[in-house]
């Protein structure tokens, strides 16, 4: 009888342990999904801004389609953030970000209509859009850091460095597009205390080095090496951003870097 009671207690203890393990795994999975959604949200907003700055100077339909794709992708990511929250952050925090995104979308719509109706942008509206986009993505980054802490989600330093590098590159690309396509670009993508593009390029150097640290092999090494090669090709343009450069090449290579980093993130997460 005593042995039977011991076996029952052992089974109950094992079941309780399995329950906690399963709960922890679900929380970890939920946290990982949430962080990935916030990451995608930030990236796609900057991609939309990048496309809009080019569109504002040309009214090209293909560029407008890129704006729409960026906004729609950010909208999908925002919906996923709402759906995958499950207590990672408070409802109020998520709703604040959602409201900020609604304002961003409204401003984007107004700016697009100005360009389509008048053939050129309203500079005040463009400045409002840039400031709203920067403020919104700053909030998303703050929530990303809070979500990592509150959910206890474990991500490797390489994943975090790669994500930070991808977001930074997307922001740099949008700022470069503003400088390329607007005569008053100094009012866009940042206030007076904003880090300059050449300083951001040095920050990207560090983040990429951190993402490449460790013993990457196979496809992961190939992806990170390709990112590094693309970066070396356009790095000088970001360092000396006042020089005349071929903007579409910088834009294309910047997007290739973002895609390469996102591919690396997937492999890093799978290897963790």
Backbone as numpy.savetxt, mean C-alpha at the origin, in Angstrom:
# Nx Ny Nz CAx CAy CAz Cx Cy Cz
-10.79 -47.21 37.80 -11.62 -46.01 37.80 -10.76 -44.75 37.80
-9.72 -44.80 38.64 -8.82 -43.66 38.72 -8.14 -43.41 37.37
-7.72 -44.51 36.72 -7.09 -44.37 35.41 -8.07 -43.77 34.41
-9.33 -44.16 34.49 -10.35 -43.63 33.57 -10.53 -42.14 33.76
-10.57 -41.68 35.02 -10.70 -40.24 35.30 -9.50 -39.47 34.76
-8.33 -40.06 34.91 -7.11 -39.40 34.40 -7.15 -39.26 32.89
-7.63 -40.34 32.23 -7.71 -40.30 30.78 -8.71 -39.24 30.33
-9.84 -39.14 31.04 -10.86 -38.14 30.69 -10.31 -36.72 30.86
-9.60 -36.51 32.00 -9.03 -35.19 32.23 -7.99 -34.85 31.16
-7.22 -35.85 30.76 -6.21 -35.62 29.72 -6.86 -35.27 28.40
-7.95 -35.98 28.08 -8.67 -35.70 26.83 -9.27 -34.30 26.83
-9.86 -33.92 28.00 -10.44 -32.58 28.10 -9.38 -31.50 27.97
-8.23 -31.74 28.59 -7.13 -30.78 28.50 -6.65 -30.65 27.06
-6.59 -31.78 26.37 -6.15 -31.76 24.98 -7.16 -31.02 24.10
-8.46 -31.25 24.37 -9.49 -30.55 23.60 -9.44 -29.05 23.84
-9.22 -28.65 25.10 -9.12 -27.21 25.42 -7.92 -26.61 24.72
-6.80 -27.34 24.75 -5.58 -26.85 24.08 -5.81 -26.70 22.58
-6.50 -27.70 21.99 -6.78 -27.63 20.56 -7.70 -26.45 20.25
-8.64 -26.17 21.15 -9.56 -25.05 20.94 -8.80 -23.74 20.93
-7.90 -23.57 21.91 -7.11 -22.34 21.96 -6.20 -22.23 20.75
-5.63 -23.37 20.32 -4.76 -23.36 19.14 -5.54 -22.96 17.91
-6.74 -23.54 17.75 -7.57 -23.21 16.59 -7.98 -21.75 16.61
-8.34 -21.24 17.82 -8.71 -19.84 17.94 -7.55 -18.94 17.57
-6.36 -19.31 18.06 -5.17 -18.51 17.76 -4.86 -18.51 16.28
-5.04 -19.67 15.64 -4.78 -19.76 14.20 -5.77 -18.91 13.41
-7.06 -18.93 13.85 -8.06 -18.12 13.16 -7.78 -16.64 13.34
-7.39 -16.25 14.56 -7.07 -14.85 14.82 -5.88 -14.40 13.98
-4.88 -15.30 13.89 -3.69 -14.99 13.09 -4.08 -14.84 11.62
-4.93 -15.77 11.14 -5.35 -15.71 9.74 -6.15 -14.45 9.46
-7.07 -14.10 10.40 -7.86 -12.89 10.24 -6.97 -11.65 10.23
-5.99 -11.63 11.13 -5.07 -10.50 11.18 -4.26 -10.37 9.91
-3.81 -11.50 9.38 -3.03 -11.47 8.13 -3.86 -10.95 6.96
-5.11 -11.39 6.88 -5.99 -10.92 5.81 -6.22 -9.41 5.94
-6.43 -8.96 7.16 -6.70 -7.55 7.40 -5.52 -6.69 6.99
-4.32 -7.12 7.37 -3.12 -6.37 7.02 -2.91 -6.34 5.51
-3.15 -7.47 4.87 -2.99 -7.53 3.41 -3.98 -6.60 2.72
-5.21 -6.54 3.24 -6.22 -5.65 2.66 -5.82 -4.18 2.82
-5.33 -3.82 4.00 -4.89 -2.44 4.23 -3.71 -2.08 3.33
-2.83 -3.04 3.12 -1.69 -2.82 2.23 -2.19 -2.55 0.80
-3.08 -3.39 0.31 -3.62 -3.21 -1.04 -4.35 -1.87 -1.16
-5.05 -1.49 -0.12 -5.79 -0.23 -0.11 -4.85 0.95 -0.35
-3.75 0.98 0.40 -2.81 2.10 0.27 -2.18 2.13 -1.13
-1.76 0.97 -1.60 -1.10 0.91 -2.91 -2.02 1.43 -4.01
-3.26 0.95 -4.04 -4.16 1.29 -5.14 -4.60 2.74 -5.12
-4.67 3.36 -3.95 -4.97 4.79 -3.92 -3.86 5.61 -4.56
-2.62 5.24 -4.30 -1.51 5.95 -4.92 -1.46 5.68 -6.42
-1.80 4.46 -6.85 -1.85 4.17 -8.28 -2.92 5.02 -8.98
-4.06 5.22 -8.29 -5.12 6.06 -8.85 -4.66 7.51 -8.97
-3.96 8.01 -7.95 -3.44 9.37 -8.00 -2.42 9.53 -9.13
-1.53 8.56 -9.24 -0.52 8.59 -10.30 -1.18 8.70 -11.67
-2.20 7.88 -11.90 -2.90 7.90 -13.19 -3.65 9.21 -13.39
-4.22 9.74 -12.31 -4.97 10.99 -12.46 -4.06 12.15 -12.84
-2.89 12.24 -12.24 -1.98 13.34 -12.59 -1.64 13.32 -14.08
-1.41 12.13 -14.61 -1.14 12.02 -16.05 -2.38 12.38 -16.86
-3.54 11.91 -16.40 -4.80 12.22 -17.09 -5.09 13.71 -17.10
-4.77 14.40 -16.00 -5.07 15.83 -15.89 -4.33 16.66 -16.94
-3.21 16.12 -17.42 -2.41 16.86 -18.41 -2.75 16.48 -19.84
-3.45 15.35 -20.04 -3.67 14.85 -21.41 -5.12 14.56 -21.75
-5.96 14.34 -20.73 -7.37 13.92 -20.92 -7.47 12.60 -21.67
-6.43 11.79 -21.60 -6.38 10.53 -22.33 -7.33 9.50 -21.69
-8.16 8.87 -22.52 -9.15 7.92 -22.01 -8.51 6.71 -21.34
-7.40 6.24 -21.90 -6.71 5.09 -21.30 -6.23 5.41 -19.89
-5.74 6.62 -19.70 -5.31 7.03 -18.36 -6.50 7.13 -17.41
-7.63 7.62 -17.92 -8.83 7.68 -17.10 -9.25 6.28 -16.67
-9.14 5.31 -17.57 -9.46 3.93 -17.22 -8.54 3.42 -16.10
-7.27 3.84 -16.12 -6.35 3.45 -15.05 -6.75 4.06 -13.72
-7.27 5.30 -13.76 -7.78 5.92 -12.53 -8.92 5.08 -11.97
-9.84 4.71 -12.86 -11.01 3.94 -12.44 -10.60 2.58 -11.87
-9.64 1.93 -12.52 -9.15 0.63 -12.03 -8.55 0.79 -10.64
-7.75 1.85 -10.44 -7.14 2.07 -9.14 -8.17 2.31 -8.06
-9.17 3.16 -8.35 -10.22 3.45 -7.37 -11.05 2.20 -7.07
-11.40 1.46 -8.12 -12.19 0.24 -7.91 -11.43 -0.79 -7.09
-10.13 -0.92 -7.35 -9.32 -1.87 -6.59 -9.20 -1.43 -5.13
-9.03 -0.12 -4.91 -8.99 0.39 -3.55 -10.33 0.19 -2.86
-11.42 0.36 -3.61 -12.76 0.15 -3.06 -12.95 -1.31 -2.65
-12.49 -2.24 -3.50 -12.57 -3.66 -3.15 -11.77 -3.95 -1.88
-10.57 -3.34 -1.78 -9.75 -3.56 -0.60 -10.42 -2.99 0.65
-11.06 -1.81 0.50 -11.76 -1.20 1.64 -12.92 -2.08 2.09
-13.67 -2.63 1.14 -14.75 -3.55 1.49 -14.22 -4.78 2.21
-13.05 -5.26 1.78 -12.44 -6.42 2.44 -11.97 -6.06 3.84
-11.47 -4.83 4.01 -11.07 -4.37 5.35 -12.27 -4.41 6.29
-13.40 -3.90 5.81 -14.62 -3.92 6.62 -15.04 -5.36 6.92
-14.96 -6.22 5.91 -15.40 -7.60 6.08 -14.47 -8.46 6.91
-13.16 -8.16 6.87 -12.20 -9.00 7.58 -11.78 -8.43 8.92
-12.44 -7.35 9.36 -12.04 -6.71 10.61 -12.18 -7.66 11.80
-13.39 -8.12 12.08 -13.65 -9.11 13.13 -12.92 -8.77 14.43
-13.02 -7.52 14.84 -12.44 -7.14 16.13 -10.98 -6.79 16.09
-10.34 -6.82 14.91 -8.92 -6.44 14.84 -8.77 -4.98 15.24
-9.66 -4.12 14.73 -9.74 -2.72 15.14 -11.18 -2.43 15.54
-11.41 -1.27 16.14 -12.78 -0.91 16.51 -13.55 -0.53 15.24
-14.88 -0.66 15.33 -15.72 -0.27 14.20 -15.55 1.21 13.88
-15.34 2.01 14.92 -15.17 3.45 14.73 -13.91 3.75 13.93
-12.82 3.03 14.21 -11.58 3.26 13.49 -11.71 2.91 12.01
-12.36 1.78 11.74 -12.56 1.37 10.35 -13.50 2.33 9.64
-14.54 2.77 10.33 -15.50 3.70 9.72 -14.85 5.04 9.41
-13.94 5.49 10.27 -13.23 6.74 10.01 -12.44 6.65 8.70
-11.77 5.53 8.51 -11.01 5.33 7.27 -11.96 5.27 6.08
-13.09 4.61 6.24 -14.07 4.49 5.16 -14.62 5.86 4.77
-14.90 6.70 5.76 -15.39 8.06 5.47 -14.32 8.87 4.74
-13.08 8.72 5.17 -11.98 9.42 4.52 -11.86 8.99 3.06
-12.06 7.70 2.81 -12.01 7.18 1.44 -13.17 7.71 0.61
-14.35 7.82 1.22 -15.50 8.39 0.51 -15.20 9.82 0.07
-14.55 10.60 0.95 -14.18 11.98 0.59 -13.17 11.98 -0.55
-12.23 11.05 -0.50 -11.23 10.94 -1.55 -11.89 10.62 -2.89
-12.83 9.68 -2.88 -13.52 9.31 -4.12 -14.33 10.49 -4.67
-14.99 11.23 -3.77 -15.77 12.39 -4.21 -14.86 13.44 -4.86
-13.71 13.69 -4.23 -12.76 14.65 -4.78 -12.19 14.17 -6.12
-11.92 12.88 -6.20 -11.42 12.34 -7.47 -12.46 12.52 -8.56
-13.72 12.25 -8.25 -14.80 12.40 -9.23 -14.90 13.86 -9.68
-14.83 14.78 -8.73 -14.92 16.21 -9.06 -13.76 16.65 -9.93
-12.56 16.17 -9.62 -11.38 16.53 -10.40 -11.47 15.98 -11.82
-11.94 14.75 -11.95 -12.08 14.15 -13.29 -13.09 14.95 -14.11
-14.20 15.32 -13.48 -15.22 16.08 -14.20 -14.69 17.44 -14.64
-13.87 18.07 -13.81 -13.27 19.36 -14.20 -12.42 19.20 -15.46
-11.61 18.16 -15.48 -10.72 17.95 -16.63 -11.55 17.63 -17.88
-12.58 16.83 -17.73 -13.39 16.44 -18.88 -14.22 17.61 -19.39
-14.73 18.45 -18.48 -15.61 19.55 -18.89 -14.82 20.75 -19.42
-13.67 21.04 -18.77 -12.94 22.26 -19.11 -11.69 21.99 -19.95
-11.24 20.74 -19.93 -10.03 20.42 -20.68 -8.76 20.62 -19.89
-8.86 21.13 -18.67 -7.71 21.32 -17.80 -8.18 21.26 -16.35
-7.29 20.99 -15.41 -7.69 20.78 -14.02 -7.91 22.09 -13.26
-8.69 21.99 -12.20 -8.82 23.06 -11.22 -7.73 22.84 -10.17
-6.78 23.76 -10.08 -5.61 23.54 -9.23 -5.97 23.45 -7.75
-7.00 24.19 -7.34 -7.42 24.10 -5.93 -7.96 22.70 -5.62
-8.79 22.19 -6.54 -9.35 20.85 -6.34 -8.26 19.79 -6.36
-7.27 19.97 -7.23 -6.16 19.01 -7.29 -5.39 18.98 -5.98
-5.17 20.16 -5.40 -4.46 20.24 -4.13 -5.26 19.56 -3.02
-6.58 19.76 -3.04 -7.45 19.12 -2.05 -7.39 17.60 -2.19
-7.41 17.13 -3.43 -7.34 15.69 -3.67 -6.03 15.11 -3.15
-4.92 15.80 -3.45 -3.61 15.31 -3.01 -3.53 15.28 -1.49
-4.00 16.35 -0.84 -3.94 16.40 0.62 -4.83 15.34 1.26
-6.02 15.14 0.66 -6.93 14.12 1.19 -6.33 12.73 1.02
-5.72 12.48 -0.15 -5.10 11.18 -0.39 -3.97 10.91 0.59
-3.14 11.92 0.84 -2.03 11.73 1.78 -2.53 11.50 3.19
-3.51 12.31 3.63 -4.07 12.16 4.97 -4.71 10.79 5.15
-5.47 10.36 4.13 -6.15 9.06 4.20 -5.15 7.91 4.29
-4.11 7.95 3.48 -3.14 6.86 3.51 -2.28 6.90 4.78
-2.07 8.09 5.34 -1.40 8.17 6.65 -2.24 7.48 7.72
-3.55 7.72 7.66 -4.46 7.06 8.60 -4.44 5.55 8.41
-4.43 5.11 7.15 -4.38 3.66 6.86 -3.10 3.05 7.41
-1.99 3.77 7.31 -0.72 3.26 7.83 -0.75 3.16 9.36
-1.34 4.16 10.00 -1.48 4.12 11.47 -2.34 2.93 11.89
-3.43 2.70 11.17 -4.31 1.57 11.48 -3.61 0.24 11.20
-2.77 0.21 10.18 -2.00 -1.00 9.88 -1.13 -1.36 11.08
-0.42 -0.36 11.62 0.46 -0.61 12.77 -0.35 -1.02 14.00
-1.50 -0.37 14.21 -2.36 -0.73 15.34 -2.90 -2.15 15.18
-3.27 -2.51 13.96 -3.82 -3.84 13.70 -2.78 -4.93 13.97
-1.54 -4.69 13.58 -0.47 -5.66 13.85 -0.34 -5.90 15.35
-0.42 -4.82 16.11 -0.25 -4.94 17.56 -1.45 -5.57 18.23
-2.66 -5.10 17.86 -3.86 -5.58 18.55 -4.19 -7.03 18.22
-3.88 -7.45 17.00 -4.21 -8.82 16.59 -3.12 -9.81 16.97
-1.94 -9.30 17.33 -0.82 -10.19 17.62 -0.35 -10.93 16.39
-0.63 -10.37 15.21 -0.25 -11.03 13.97 1.26 -10.98 13.78
1.83 -12.14 13.55 3.28 -12.22 13.37 3.62 -12.21 11.88
4.34 -11.20 11.48 4.86 -11.13 10.12 6.37 -10.96 10.21
7.07 -11.48 9.24 8.53 -11.42 9.29 9.01 -10.00 8.97
10.20 -9.64 9.44 10.76 -8.32 9.11 10.88 -8.12 7.61
11.16 -9.19 6.86 11.28 -9.06 5.41 9.94 -8.69 4.77
8.85 -9.31 5.25 7.52 -8.98 4.73 7.19 -7.52 5.02
7.44 -7.08 6.25 7.12 -5.71 6.62 7.96 -4.71 5.83
9.23 -5.02 5.63 10.09 -4.14 4.85 9.64 -4.07 3.40
9.25 -5.22 2.83 8.79 -5.26 1.44 7.48 -4.47 1.28
6.57 -4.61 2.25 5.32 -3.85 2.18 5.58 -2.35 2.30
6.42 -1.97 3.25 6.74 -0.55 3.42 7.42 0.00 2.17
8.29 -0.79 1.57 8.97 -0.36 0.35 7.98 -0.18 -0.79
7.01 -1.09 -0.92 6.02 -1.00 -2.00 5.15 0.24 -1.83
4.71 0.51 -0.60 3.89 1.71 -0.35 4.70 2.97 -0.62
5.95 2.98 -0.17 6.81 4.14 -0.40 7.02 4.37 -1.89
7.27 3.31 -2.64 7.46 3.46 -4.09 6.20 3.99 -4.75
5.03 3.52 -4.32 3.77 4.00 -4.90 3.59 5.49 -4.62
3.92 5.91 -3.41 3.83 7.33 -3.08 4.83 8.16 -3.89
6.06 7.68 -3.99 7.07 8.39 -4.77 6.65 8.52 -6.23
6.09 7.46 -6.77 5.66 7.46 -8.16 4.57 8.50 -8.39
3.60 8.58 -7.45 2.53 9.57 -7.57 3.07 10.99 -7.45
4.02 11.20 -6.54 4.61 12.52 -6.38 5.41 12.91 -7.62
6.11 11.94 -8.19 6.88 12.22 -9.40 5.94 12.59 -10.55
4.81 11.89 -10.64 3.83 12.19 -11.68 3.27 13.60 -11.50
3.04 14.01 -10.25 2.55 15.36 -9.99 3.56 16.39 -10.47
4.83 16.15 -10.18 5.88 17.08 -10.64 5.97 17.12 -12.15
5.79 15.98 -12.78 5.92 15.89 -14.23 4.78 16.59 -14.96
3.56 16.46 -14.42 2.38 16.86 -15.18 1.71 18.14 -14.69
2.28 18.80 -13.67 1.65 20.02 -13.19 2.67 21.13 -13.01
2.26 22.35 -13.34 3.15 23.51 -13.21 3.25 23.99 -11.77
2.34 23.52 -10.91 2.40 23.91 -9.50 2.51 22.68 -8.63
3.33 21.76 -9.06 3.41 20.44 -8.42 3.90 20.52 -6.99
4.54 21.62 -6.59 5.05 21.68 -5.22 3.92 21.69 -4.19
2.69 21.99 -4.64 1.57 21.99 -3.71 0.95 20.61 -3.57
1.41 19.64 -4.37 0.79 18.33 -4.38 1.64 17.30 -3.64
0.95 16.31 -3.11 1.59 15.17 -2.45 2.53 15.59 -1.33
2.05 16.49 -0.49 2.82 16.74 0.71 2.91 18.20 1.07
2.89 18.46 2.37 3.04 19.81 2.86 4.51 20.15 3.01
4.78 21.27 3.68 6.15 21.75 3.78 7.05 20.78 4.55
6.45 20.02 5.47 7.25 19.09 6.28 7.37 17.71 5.64
6.87 17.56 4.40 6.96 16.27 3.71 8.41 15.96 3.36
8.78 14.69 3.52 10.12 14.26 3.16 10.29 14.39 1.65
11.41 14.94 1.20 11.63 15.16 -0.22 11.84 13.84 -0.95
11.69 13.87 -2.27 11.81 12.66 -3.07 13.20 12.04 -2.96
14.25 12.87 -2.95 15.59 12.30 -2.85 15.81 11.62 -1.51
15.22 12.17 -0.44 15.32 11.52 0.87 14.51 10.23 0.90
13.36 10.25 0.24 12.55 9.03 0.16 13.29 7.94 -0.60
14.05 8.33 -1.61 14.83 7.36 -2.37 15.85 6.66 -1.47
16.46 7.42 -0.56 17.41 6.82 0.39 16.69 5.90 1.37
15.49 6.28 1.76 14.69 5.42 2.63 14.35 4.12 1.91
14.05 4.23 0.61 13.74 3.02 -0.17 14.96 2.11 -0.24
16.15 2.69 -0.37 17.38 1.89 -0.36 17.42 0.98 0.87
17.14 1.57 2.02 17.22 0.83 3.29 16.15 -0.26 3.36
14.93 0.09 2.96 13.84 -0.89 3.03 14.08 -2.07 2.09
14.59 -1.78 0.90 14.87 -2.85 -0.05 15.99 -3.74 0.47
17.00 -3.15 1.07 18.10 -3.94 1.64 17.58 -4.86 2.74
16.65 -4.36 3.56 16.07 -5.17 4.62 15.23 -6.30 4.05
14.47 -6.00 2.99 13.64 -7.03 2.37 14.50 -8.13 1.74
15.69 -7.77 1.28 16.58 -8.74 0.64 17.48 -9.46 1.64
17.44 -9.05 2.89 18.30 -9.70 3.89 17.82 -11.13 4.13
18.70 -11.97 4.61 18.36 -13.37 4.80 18.92 -14.22 3.68
18.39 -15.40 3.56 18.94 -16.36 2.58 17.89 -16.68 1.51
17.52 -15.68 0.74 16.54 -15.90 -0.33 17.13 -16.77 -1.42
16.32 -17.71 -1.90 16.75 -18.59 -2.99 15.62 -18.72 -4.01
15.95 -19.34 -5.14 14.94 -19.67 -6.14 14.18 -18.47 -6.66
12.85 -18.62 -6.77 11.99 -17.59 -7.34 12.00 -16.32 -6.49
12.10 -16.48 -5.18 12.13 -15.31 -4.31 13.36 -14.46 -4.58
14.51 -15.09 -4.69 15.74 -14.37 -4.99 15.65 -13.69 -6.36
15.09 -14.40 -7.32 14.93 -13.83 -8.66 14.05 -12.59 -8.63
12.95 -12.67 -7.89 12.02 -11.54 -7.81 12.67 -10.34 -7.14
13.38 -10.56 -6.05 14.02 -9.46 -5.32 15.19 -8.88 -6.12
15.93 -9.73 -6.80 17.03 -9.24 -7.64 16.49 -8.38 -8.79
15.35 -8.79 -9.34 14.74 -8.03 -10.43 14.27 -6.66 -9.93
13.70 -6.63 -8.73 13.30 -5.35 -8.12 14.52 -4.45 -7.95
15.61 -5.02 -7.43 16.83 -4.24 -7.21 17.39 -3.69 -8.52
17.34 -4.49 -9.58 17.85 -4.05 -10.88 17.01 -2.91 -11.44
15.69 -3.03 -11.35 14.80 -1.96 -11.81 15.03 -0.69 -11.01
15.22 -0.84 -9.70 15.44 0.32 -8.86 16.74 1.04 -9.24
17.78 0.30 -9.48 19.05 0.93 -9.86 18.91 1.71 -11.16
18.03 1.24 -12.04 17.85 1.89 -13.33 17.19 3.27 -13.20
16.27 3.42 -12.22 15.54 4.70 -12.09 15.90 5.46 -10.83
16.76 4.91 -10.00 17.09 5.55 -8.72 17.59 6.98 -8.91
18.46 7.19 -9.89 19.01 8.52 -10.13 17.94 9.55 -10.47
16.86 9.12 -11.11 15.79 10.04 -11.46 15.04 10.52 -10.22
14.92 9.65 -9.22 14.28 10.07 -7.98 15.23 10.92 -7.12
16.52 10.61 -7.19 17.49 11.40 -6.44 17.61 12.81 -7.04
17.67 12.88 -8.37 17.79 14.16 -9.08 16.48 14.45 -9.81
15.41 14.58 -9.05 14.08 14.64 -9.64 13.79 15.94 -10.38
14.63 16.94 -10.24 14.42 18.19 -10.98 15.01 18.14 -12.39
15.81 17.09 -12.67 16.36 16.94 -14.01 15.27 16.49 -14.98
15.50 16.72 -16.25 14.56 16.24 -17.27 14.76 14.75 -17.47
13.72 13.98 -17.22 13.80 12.53 -17.37 12.61 12.04 -18.19
12.71 10.83 -18.67 11.61 10.24 -19.44 10.60 9.68 -18.45
9.51 10.41 -18.24 8.59 10.10 -17.15 7.90 8.76 -17.33
7.56 8.38 -18.58 6.81 7.12 -18.75 7.68 5.91 -18.41
9.00 6.03 -18.61 9.90 4.93 -18.24 9.97 4.80 -16.71
10.06 5.94 -16.04 10.11 5.94 -14.58 8.82 5.35 -14.03
7.69 5.74 -14.63 6.39 5.23 -14.20 6.31 3.72 -14.40
6.75 3.25 -15.57 6.67 1.81 -15.88 7.56 0.99 -14.95
8.78 1.47 -14.72 9.69 0.72 -13.86 9.23 0.78 -12.40
8.67 1.89 -11.99 8.15 1.99 -10.62 7.03 0.99 -10.40
6.14 0.88 -11.38 5.06 -0.11 -11.27 5.63 -1.53 -11.26
6.67 -1.76 -12.05 7.31 -3.08 -12.04 7.92 -3.40 -10.69
8.46 -2.41 -10.03 9.03 -2.60 -8.69 7.93 -2.96 -7.69
6.81 -2.24 -7.76 5.70 -2.52 -6.85 5.18 -3.94 -7.06
5.00 -4.33 -8.33 4.53 -5.68 -8.63 5.53 -6.73 -8.15
6.82 -6.47 -8.39 7.84 -7.41 -7.95 7.87 -7.57 -6.44
7.70 -6.47 -5.73 7.66 -6.54 -4.26 6.43 -7.31 -3.78
5.29 -7.08 -4.43 4.09 -7.81 -4.04 4.24 -9.31 -4.31
4.89 -9.67 -5.42 5.17 -11.08 -5.69 6.08 -11.67 -4.61
7.09 -10.88 -4.21 8.01 -11.34 -3.18 7.29 -11.50 -1.84
6.36 -10.60 -1.54 5.61 -10.68 -0.28 4.83 -12.00 -0.21
4.20 -12.36 -1.32 3.45 -13.62 -1.36 4.38 -14.80 -1.06
5.55 -14.81 -1.68 6.49 -15.91 -1.46 7.04 -15.88 -0.05
7.32 -14.72 0.49 7.83 -14.60 1.85 6.80 -15.11 2.85
5.53 -14.78 2.63 4.47 -15.24 3.53 4.30 -16.75 3.45
4.41 -17.30 2.24 4.26 -18.74 2.06 5.43 -19.50 2.71
6.59 -18.85 2.74 7.78 -19.50 3.31 7.87 -19.37 4.83
7.03 -18.47 5.37 7.12 -18.19 6.82 6.63 -19.37 7.64
